[in-house]
mmCIF file of C-alpha atoms in Angstrom:
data_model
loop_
_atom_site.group_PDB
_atom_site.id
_atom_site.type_symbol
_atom_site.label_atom_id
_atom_site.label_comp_id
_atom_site.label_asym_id
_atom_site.label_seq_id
_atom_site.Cartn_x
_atom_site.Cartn_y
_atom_site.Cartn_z
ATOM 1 C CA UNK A 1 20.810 -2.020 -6.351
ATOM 2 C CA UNK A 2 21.878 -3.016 -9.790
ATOM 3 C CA UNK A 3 22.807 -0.138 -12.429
ATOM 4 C CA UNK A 4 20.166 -1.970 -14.667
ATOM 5 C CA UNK A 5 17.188 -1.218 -12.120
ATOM 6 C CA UNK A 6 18.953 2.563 -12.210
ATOM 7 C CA UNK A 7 19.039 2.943 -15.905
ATOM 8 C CA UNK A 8 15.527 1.335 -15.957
ATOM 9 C CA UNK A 9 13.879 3.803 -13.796
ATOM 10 C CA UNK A 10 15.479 6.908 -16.006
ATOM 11 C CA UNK A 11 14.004 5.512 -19.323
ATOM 12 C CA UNK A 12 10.739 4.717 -17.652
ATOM 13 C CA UNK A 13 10.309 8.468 -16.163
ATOM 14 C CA UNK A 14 11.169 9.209 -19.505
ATOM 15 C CA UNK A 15 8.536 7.154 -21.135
ATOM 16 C CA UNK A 16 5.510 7.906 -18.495
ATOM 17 C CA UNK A 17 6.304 11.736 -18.494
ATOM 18 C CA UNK A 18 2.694 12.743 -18.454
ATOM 19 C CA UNK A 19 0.962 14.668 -15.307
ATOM 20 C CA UNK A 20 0.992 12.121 -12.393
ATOM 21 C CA UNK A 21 1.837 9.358 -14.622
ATOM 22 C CA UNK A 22 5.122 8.181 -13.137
ATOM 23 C CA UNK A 23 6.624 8.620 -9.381
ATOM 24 C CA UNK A 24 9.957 7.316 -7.578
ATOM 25 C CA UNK A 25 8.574 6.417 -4.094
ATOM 26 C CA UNK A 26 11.644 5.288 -3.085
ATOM 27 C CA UNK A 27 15.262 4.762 -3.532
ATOM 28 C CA UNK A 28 17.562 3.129 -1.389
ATOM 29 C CA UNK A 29 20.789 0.930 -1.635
ATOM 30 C CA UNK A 30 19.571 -1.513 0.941
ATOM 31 C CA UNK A 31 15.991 -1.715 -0.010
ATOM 32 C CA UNK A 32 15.630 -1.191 -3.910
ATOM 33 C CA UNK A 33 13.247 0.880 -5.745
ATOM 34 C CA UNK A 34 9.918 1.278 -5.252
ATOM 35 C CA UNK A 35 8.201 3.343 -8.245
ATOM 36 C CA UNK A 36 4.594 4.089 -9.232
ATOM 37 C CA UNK A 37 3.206 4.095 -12.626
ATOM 38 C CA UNK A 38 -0.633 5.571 -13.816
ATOM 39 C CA UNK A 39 -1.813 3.386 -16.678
ATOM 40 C CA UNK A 40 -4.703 2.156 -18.422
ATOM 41 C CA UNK A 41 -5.813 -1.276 -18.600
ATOM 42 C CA UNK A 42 -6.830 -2.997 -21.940
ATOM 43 C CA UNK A 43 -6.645 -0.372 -25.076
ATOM 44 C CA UNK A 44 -8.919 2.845 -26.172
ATOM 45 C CA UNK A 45 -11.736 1.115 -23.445
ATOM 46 C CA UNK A 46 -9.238 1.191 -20.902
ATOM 47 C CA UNK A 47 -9.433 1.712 -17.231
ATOM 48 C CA UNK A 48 -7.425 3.717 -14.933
ATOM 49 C CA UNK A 49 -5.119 1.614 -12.612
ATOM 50 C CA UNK A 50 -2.312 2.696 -10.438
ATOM 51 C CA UNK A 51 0.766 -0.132 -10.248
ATOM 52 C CA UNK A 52 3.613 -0.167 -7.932
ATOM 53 C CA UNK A 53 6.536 -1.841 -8.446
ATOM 54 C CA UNK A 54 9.077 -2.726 -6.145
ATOM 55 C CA UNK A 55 12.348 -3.393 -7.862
ATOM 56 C CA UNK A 56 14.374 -4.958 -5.047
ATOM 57 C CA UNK A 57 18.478 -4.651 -4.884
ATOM 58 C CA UNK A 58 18.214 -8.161 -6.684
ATOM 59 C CA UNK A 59 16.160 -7.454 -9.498
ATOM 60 C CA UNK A 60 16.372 -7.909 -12.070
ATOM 61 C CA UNK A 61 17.422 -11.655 -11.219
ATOM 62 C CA UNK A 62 14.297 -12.116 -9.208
ATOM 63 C CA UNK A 63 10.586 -10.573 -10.970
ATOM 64 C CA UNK A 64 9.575 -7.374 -8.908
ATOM 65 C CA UNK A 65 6.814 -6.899 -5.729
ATOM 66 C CA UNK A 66 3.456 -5.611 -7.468
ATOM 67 C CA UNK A 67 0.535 -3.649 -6.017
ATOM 68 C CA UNK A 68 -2.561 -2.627 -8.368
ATOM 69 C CA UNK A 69 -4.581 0.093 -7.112
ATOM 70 C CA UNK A 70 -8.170 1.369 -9.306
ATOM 71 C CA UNK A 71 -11.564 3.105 -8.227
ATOM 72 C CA UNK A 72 -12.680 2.245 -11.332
ATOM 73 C CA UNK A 73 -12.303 -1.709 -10.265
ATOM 74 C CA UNK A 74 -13.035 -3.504 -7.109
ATOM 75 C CA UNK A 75 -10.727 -4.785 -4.895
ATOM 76 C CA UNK A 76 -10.816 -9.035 -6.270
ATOM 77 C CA UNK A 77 -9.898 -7.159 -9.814
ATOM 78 C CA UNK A 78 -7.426 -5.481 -8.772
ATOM 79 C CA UNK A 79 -6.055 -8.546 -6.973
ATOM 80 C CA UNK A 80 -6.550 -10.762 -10.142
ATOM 81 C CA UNK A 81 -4.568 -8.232 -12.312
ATOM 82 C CA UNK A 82 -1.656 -8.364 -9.829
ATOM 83 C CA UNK A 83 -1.626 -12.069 -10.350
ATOM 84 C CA UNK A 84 -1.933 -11.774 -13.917
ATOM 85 C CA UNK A 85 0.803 -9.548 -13.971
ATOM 86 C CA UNK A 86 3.225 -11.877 -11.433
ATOM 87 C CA UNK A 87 2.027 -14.850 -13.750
ATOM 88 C CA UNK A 88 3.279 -12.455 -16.640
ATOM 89 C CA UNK A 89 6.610 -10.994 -15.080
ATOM 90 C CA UNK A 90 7.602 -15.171 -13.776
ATOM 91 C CA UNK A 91 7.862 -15.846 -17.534
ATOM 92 C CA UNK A 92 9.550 -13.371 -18.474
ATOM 93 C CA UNK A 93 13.925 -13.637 -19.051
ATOM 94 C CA UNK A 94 15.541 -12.136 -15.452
ATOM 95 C CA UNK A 95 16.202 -8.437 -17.520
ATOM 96 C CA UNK A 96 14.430 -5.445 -16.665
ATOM 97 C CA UNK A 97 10.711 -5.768 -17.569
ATOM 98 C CA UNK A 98 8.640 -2.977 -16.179
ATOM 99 C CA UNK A 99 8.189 -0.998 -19.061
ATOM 100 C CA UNK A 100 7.027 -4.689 -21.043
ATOM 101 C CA UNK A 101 4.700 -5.457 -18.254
ATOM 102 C CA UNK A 102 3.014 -2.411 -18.357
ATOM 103 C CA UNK A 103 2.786 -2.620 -22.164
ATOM 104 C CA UNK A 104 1.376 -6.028 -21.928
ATOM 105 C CA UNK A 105 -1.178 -4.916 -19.560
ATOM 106 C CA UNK A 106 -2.228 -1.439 -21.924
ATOM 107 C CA UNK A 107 -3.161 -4.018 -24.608
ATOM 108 C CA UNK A 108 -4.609 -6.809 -23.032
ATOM 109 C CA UNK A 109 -8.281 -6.341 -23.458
ATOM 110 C CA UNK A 110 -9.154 -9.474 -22.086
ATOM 111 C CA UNK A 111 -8.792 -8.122 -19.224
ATOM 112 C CA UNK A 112 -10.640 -5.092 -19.729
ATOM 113 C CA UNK A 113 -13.364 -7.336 -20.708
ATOM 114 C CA UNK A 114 -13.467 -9.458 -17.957
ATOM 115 C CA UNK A 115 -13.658 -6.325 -15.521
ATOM 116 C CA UNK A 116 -15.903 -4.532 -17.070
ATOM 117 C CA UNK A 117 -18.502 -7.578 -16.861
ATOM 118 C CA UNK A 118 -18.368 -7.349 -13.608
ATOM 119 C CA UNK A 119 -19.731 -3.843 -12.650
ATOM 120 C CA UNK A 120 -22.888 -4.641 -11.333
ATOM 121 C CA UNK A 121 -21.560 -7.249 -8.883
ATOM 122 C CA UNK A 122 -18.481 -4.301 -8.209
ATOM 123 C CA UNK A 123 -21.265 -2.197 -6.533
ATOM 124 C CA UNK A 124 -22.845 -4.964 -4.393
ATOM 125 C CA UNK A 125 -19.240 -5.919 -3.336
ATOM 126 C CA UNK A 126 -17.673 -2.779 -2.885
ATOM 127 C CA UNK A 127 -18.373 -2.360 0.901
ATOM 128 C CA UNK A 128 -18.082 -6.039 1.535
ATOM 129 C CA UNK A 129 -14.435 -5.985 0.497
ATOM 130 C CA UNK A 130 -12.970 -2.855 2.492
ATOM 131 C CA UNK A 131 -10.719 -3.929 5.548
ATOM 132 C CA UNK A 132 -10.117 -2.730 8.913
ATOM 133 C CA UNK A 133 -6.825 -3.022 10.289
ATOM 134 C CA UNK A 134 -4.974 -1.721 13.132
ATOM 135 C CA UNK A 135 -0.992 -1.822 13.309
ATOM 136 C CA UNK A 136 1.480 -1.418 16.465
ATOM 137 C CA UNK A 137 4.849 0.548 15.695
ATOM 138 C CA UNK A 138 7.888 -0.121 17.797
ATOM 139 C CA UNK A 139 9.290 3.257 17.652
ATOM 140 C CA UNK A 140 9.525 6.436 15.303
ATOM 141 C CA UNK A 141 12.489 8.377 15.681
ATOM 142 C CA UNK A 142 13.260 10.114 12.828
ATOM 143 C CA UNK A 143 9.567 11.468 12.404
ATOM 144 C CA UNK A 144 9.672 13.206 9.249
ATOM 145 C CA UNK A 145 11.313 10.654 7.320
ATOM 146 C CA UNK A 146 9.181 7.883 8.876
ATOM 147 C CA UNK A 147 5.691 10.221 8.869
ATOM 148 C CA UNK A 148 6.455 10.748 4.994
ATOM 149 C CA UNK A 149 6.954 7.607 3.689
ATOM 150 C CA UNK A 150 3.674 6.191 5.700
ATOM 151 C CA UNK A 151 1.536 9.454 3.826
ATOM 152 C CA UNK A 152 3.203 8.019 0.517
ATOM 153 C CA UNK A 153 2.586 4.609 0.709
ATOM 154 C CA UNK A 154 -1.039 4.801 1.744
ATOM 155 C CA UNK A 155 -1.679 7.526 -0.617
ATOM 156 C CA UNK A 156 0.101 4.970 -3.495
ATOM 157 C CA UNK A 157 -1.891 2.168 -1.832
ATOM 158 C CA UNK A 158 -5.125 3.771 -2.176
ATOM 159 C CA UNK A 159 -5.437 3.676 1.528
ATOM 160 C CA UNK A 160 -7.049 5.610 4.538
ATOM 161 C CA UNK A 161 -6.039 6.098 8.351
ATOM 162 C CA UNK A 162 -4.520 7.303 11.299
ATOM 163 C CA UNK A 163 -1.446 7.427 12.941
ATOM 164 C CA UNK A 164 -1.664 8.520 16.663
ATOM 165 C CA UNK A 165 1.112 9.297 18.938
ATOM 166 C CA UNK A 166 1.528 8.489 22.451
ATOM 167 C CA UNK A 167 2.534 5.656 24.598
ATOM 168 C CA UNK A 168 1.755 3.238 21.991
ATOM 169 C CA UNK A 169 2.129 3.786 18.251
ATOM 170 C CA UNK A 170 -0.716 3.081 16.193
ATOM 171 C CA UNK A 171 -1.543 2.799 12.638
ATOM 172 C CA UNK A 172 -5.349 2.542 11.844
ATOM 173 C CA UNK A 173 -5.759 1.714 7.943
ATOM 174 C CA UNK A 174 -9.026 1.385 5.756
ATOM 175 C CA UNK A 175 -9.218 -0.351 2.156
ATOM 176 C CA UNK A 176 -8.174 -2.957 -0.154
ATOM 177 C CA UNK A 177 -7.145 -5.803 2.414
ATOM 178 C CA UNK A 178 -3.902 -7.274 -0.306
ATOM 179 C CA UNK A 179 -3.329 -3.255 -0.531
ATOM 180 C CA UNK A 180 -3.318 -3.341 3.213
ATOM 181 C CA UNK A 181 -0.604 -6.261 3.520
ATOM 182 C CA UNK A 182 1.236 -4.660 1.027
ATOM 183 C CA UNK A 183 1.676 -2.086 3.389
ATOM 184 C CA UNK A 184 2.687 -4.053 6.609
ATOM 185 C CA UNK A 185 4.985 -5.592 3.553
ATOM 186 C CA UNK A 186 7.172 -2.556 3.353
ATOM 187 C CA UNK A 187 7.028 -1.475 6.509
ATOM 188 C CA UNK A 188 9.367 -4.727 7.000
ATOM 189 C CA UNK A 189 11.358 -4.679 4.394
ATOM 190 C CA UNK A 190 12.357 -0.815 3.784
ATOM 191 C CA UNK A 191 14.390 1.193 6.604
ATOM 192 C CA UNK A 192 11.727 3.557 7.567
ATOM 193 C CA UNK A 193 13.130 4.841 10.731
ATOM 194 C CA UNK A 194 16.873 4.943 12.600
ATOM 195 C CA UNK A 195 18.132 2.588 15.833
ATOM 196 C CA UNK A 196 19.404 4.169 18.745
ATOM 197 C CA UNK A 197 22.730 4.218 17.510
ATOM 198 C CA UNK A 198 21.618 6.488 14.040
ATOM 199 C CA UNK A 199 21.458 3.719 11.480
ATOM 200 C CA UNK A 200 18.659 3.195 9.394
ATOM 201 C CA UNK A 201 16.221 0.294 10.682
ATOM 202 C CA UNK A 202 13.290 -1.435 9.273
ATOM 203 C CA UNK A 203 10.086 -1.783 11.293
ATOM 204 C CA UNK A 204 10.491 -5.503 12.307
ATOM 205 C CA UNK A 205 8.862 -5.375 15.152
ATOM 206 C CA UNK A 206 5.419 -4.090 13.821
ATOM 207 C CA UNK A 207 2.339 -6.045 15.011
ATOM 208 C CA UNK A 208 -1.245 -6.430 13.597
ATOM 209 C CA UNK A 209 -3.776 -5.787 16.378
ATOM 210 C CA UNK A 210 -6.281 -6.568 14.099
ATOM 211 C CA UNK A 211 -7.537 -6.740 10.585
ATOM 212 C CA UNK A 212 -11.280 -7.513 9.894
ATOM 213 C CA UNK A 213 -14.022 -6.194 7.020
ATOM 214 C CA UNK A 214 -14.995 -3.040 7.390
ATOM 215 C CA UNK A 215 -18.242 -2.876 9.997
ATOM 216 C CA UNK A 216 -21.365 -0.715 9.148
ATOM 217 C CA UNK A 217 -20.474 0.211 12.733
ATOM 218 C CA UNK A 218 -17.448 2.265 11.507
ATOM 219 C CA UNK A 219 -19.840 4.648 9.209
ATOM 220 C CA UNK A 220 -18.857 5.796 5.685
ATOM 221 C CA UNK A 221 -15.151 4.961 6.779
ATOM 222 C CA UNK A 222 -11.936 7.342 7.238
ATOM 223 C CA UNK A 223 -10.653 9.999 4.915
ATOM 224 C CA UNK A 224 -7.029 10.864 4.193
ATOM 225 C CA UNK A 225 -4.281 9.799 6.233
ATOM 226 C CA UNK A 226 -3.987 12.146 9.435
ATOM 227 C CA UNK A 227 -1.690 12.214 12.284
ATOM 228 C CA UNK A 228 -2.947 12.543 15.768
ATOM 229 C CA UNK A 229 -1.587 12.971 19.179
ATOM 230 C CA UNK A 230 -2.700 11.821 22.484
ATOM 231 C CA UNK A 231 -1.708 11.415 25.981
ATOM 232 C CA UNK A 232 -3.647 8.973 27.855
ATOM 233 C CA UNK A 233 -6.054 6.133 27.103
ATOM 234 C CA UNK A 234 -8.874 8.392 27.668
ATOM 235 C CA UNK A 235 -7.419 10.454 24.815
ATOM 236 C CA UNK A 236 -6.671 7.519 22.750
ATOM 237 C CA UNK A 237 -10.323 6.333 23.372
ATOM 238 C CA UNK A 238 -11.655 9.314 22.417
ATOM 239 C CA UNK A 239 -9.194 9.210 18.899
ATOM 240 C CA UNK A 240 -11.070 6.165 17.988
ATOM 241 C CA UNK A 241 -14.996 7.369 19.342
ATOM 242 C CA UNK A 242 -14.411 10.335 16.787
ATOM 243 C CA UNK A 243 -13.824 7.816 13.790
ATOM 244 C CA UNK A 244 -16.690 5.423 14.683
ATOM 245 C CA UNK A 245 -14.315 2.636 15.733
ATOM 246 C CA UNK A 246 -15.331 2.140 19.370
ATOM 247 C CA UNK A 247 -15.620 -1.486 19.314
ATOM 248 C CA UNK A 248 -12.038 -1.719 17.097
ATOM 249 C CA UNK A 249 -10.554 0.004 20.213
ATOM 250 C CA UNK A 250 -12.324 -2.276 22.924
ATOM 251 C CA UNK A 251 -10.897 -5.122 20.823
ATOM 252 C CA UNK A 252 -7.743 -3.907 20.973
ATOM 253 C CA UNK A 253 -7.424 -2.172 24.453
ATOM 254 C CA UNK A 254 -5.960 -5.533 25.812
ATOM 255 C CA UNK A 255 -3.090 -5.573 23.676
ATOM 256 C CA UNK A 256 -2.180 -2.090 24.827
ATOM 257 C CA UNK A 257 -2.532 -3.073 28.650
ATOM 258 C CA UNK A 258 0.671 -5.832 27.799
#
């Protein structure tokens, strides 16, 4: 990573030294940065977001990975100020520009505007646009490291799940459905785990099962992110019976079975 991102990352855990304002998720020579930043968006009206920034090894040459995170907004706002802000970091010189980005985002009321106009519809929407998905792990080796970062990202993400051990590795995630491909996102490009041989790997060969709205079927949805262990598809059946997702598992049985 360049000493640019380095330096950048001190002054902005300088500059976002409140309570829970600023966190280093991550920090790796192969991988980049990954920070998180608790903001407002749009002046004194503001509203509470959560971004996360992922300053890759060649940043600042190329603009950094974005996620924006709010239960204050609904999921399509939050997705519309990531663009905004991509739109926003693409014009921008190739020098750091986190700290600017955020700036620009704490004043721009237009924004602000435009989301708060759309409350009303934000409550009618709200359940429509929470996703289901199920992901497939090759392998986790070094467990605490790999366990860790998981519990990080989807509490950064604003997600909710389960990981269950066994003969298959699963990874059942509820929420924001760009939040959840953010996640599958990482888990490919950051060395979450080791190889046989020690090194550090990335999960490459992590495969989505599924990923579909959430069903009324699946009740008022998951809470946390808790780990689970089973031993046999009865077990693993059972995992899913106690979370409402019955039908998720049928779906997905097949796809175990290979």
């Amino acid at each position: 990573m360049s000493d640019a991102a380095l330096e950048e990352v001190s002054v902005l855990s300088s500059i976002y030294c409140g309570e829970g304002e600023f966190q280093l998720i991550q920090q790796s020579a192969q991988d980049g940065l990954v920070v998180q930043i608790n903001s407002t968006v749009g002046g004194e009206r503001g509203l509470d977001v959560r971004l996360l920034f992922h300053l890759q090894p060649s940043y600042p040459t190329c603009p950094p990975a974005i996620s924006v995170s709010s239960t204050a907004l609904s999921r399509t706002q939050c997705h519309n100020i990531r663009q905004t802000l991509l739109d926003q970091a693409a014009a921008l010189p190739p020098e750091p520009m986190v700290h600017q980005l955020v700036e620009w985002l704490q004043q721009c009321v237009e924004v602000t505007e435009k989301c708060r106009g759309g409350e009303e519809e934000v409550k009618e929407r709200e359940r429509e646009e929470e996703w289901t998905a199920v992901l497939s792990l090759d392998h986790i080796r070094s467990r605490s490291r790999y366990i860790g970062l998981l519990e990080r990202w989807s509490r950064a993400l604003q997600l909710t799940g389960r990981l269950l051990l066994g003969q298959s590795i699963l990874v059942v995630l509820q929420g924001a459905r760009p939040n959840i491909k953010e996640f599958c996102r990482l888990l490919k490009t950051v060395k979450v785990d080791v190889d046989s041989s020690g090194k550090k790997c990335k999960e490459r060969m992590m495969r989505v099962l599924i990923e579909s709205p959430l069903s009324s079927s699946c009740g008022h949805g998951l809470q946390g992110f808790v780990v689970k262990n089973y031993e046999s598809l009865p077990e693993l059946a059972a995992a899913f019976q106690e979370i409402n997702m019955t039908e998720v598992y049928q779906q997905i049985l097949p796809s175990l079975r290979d």
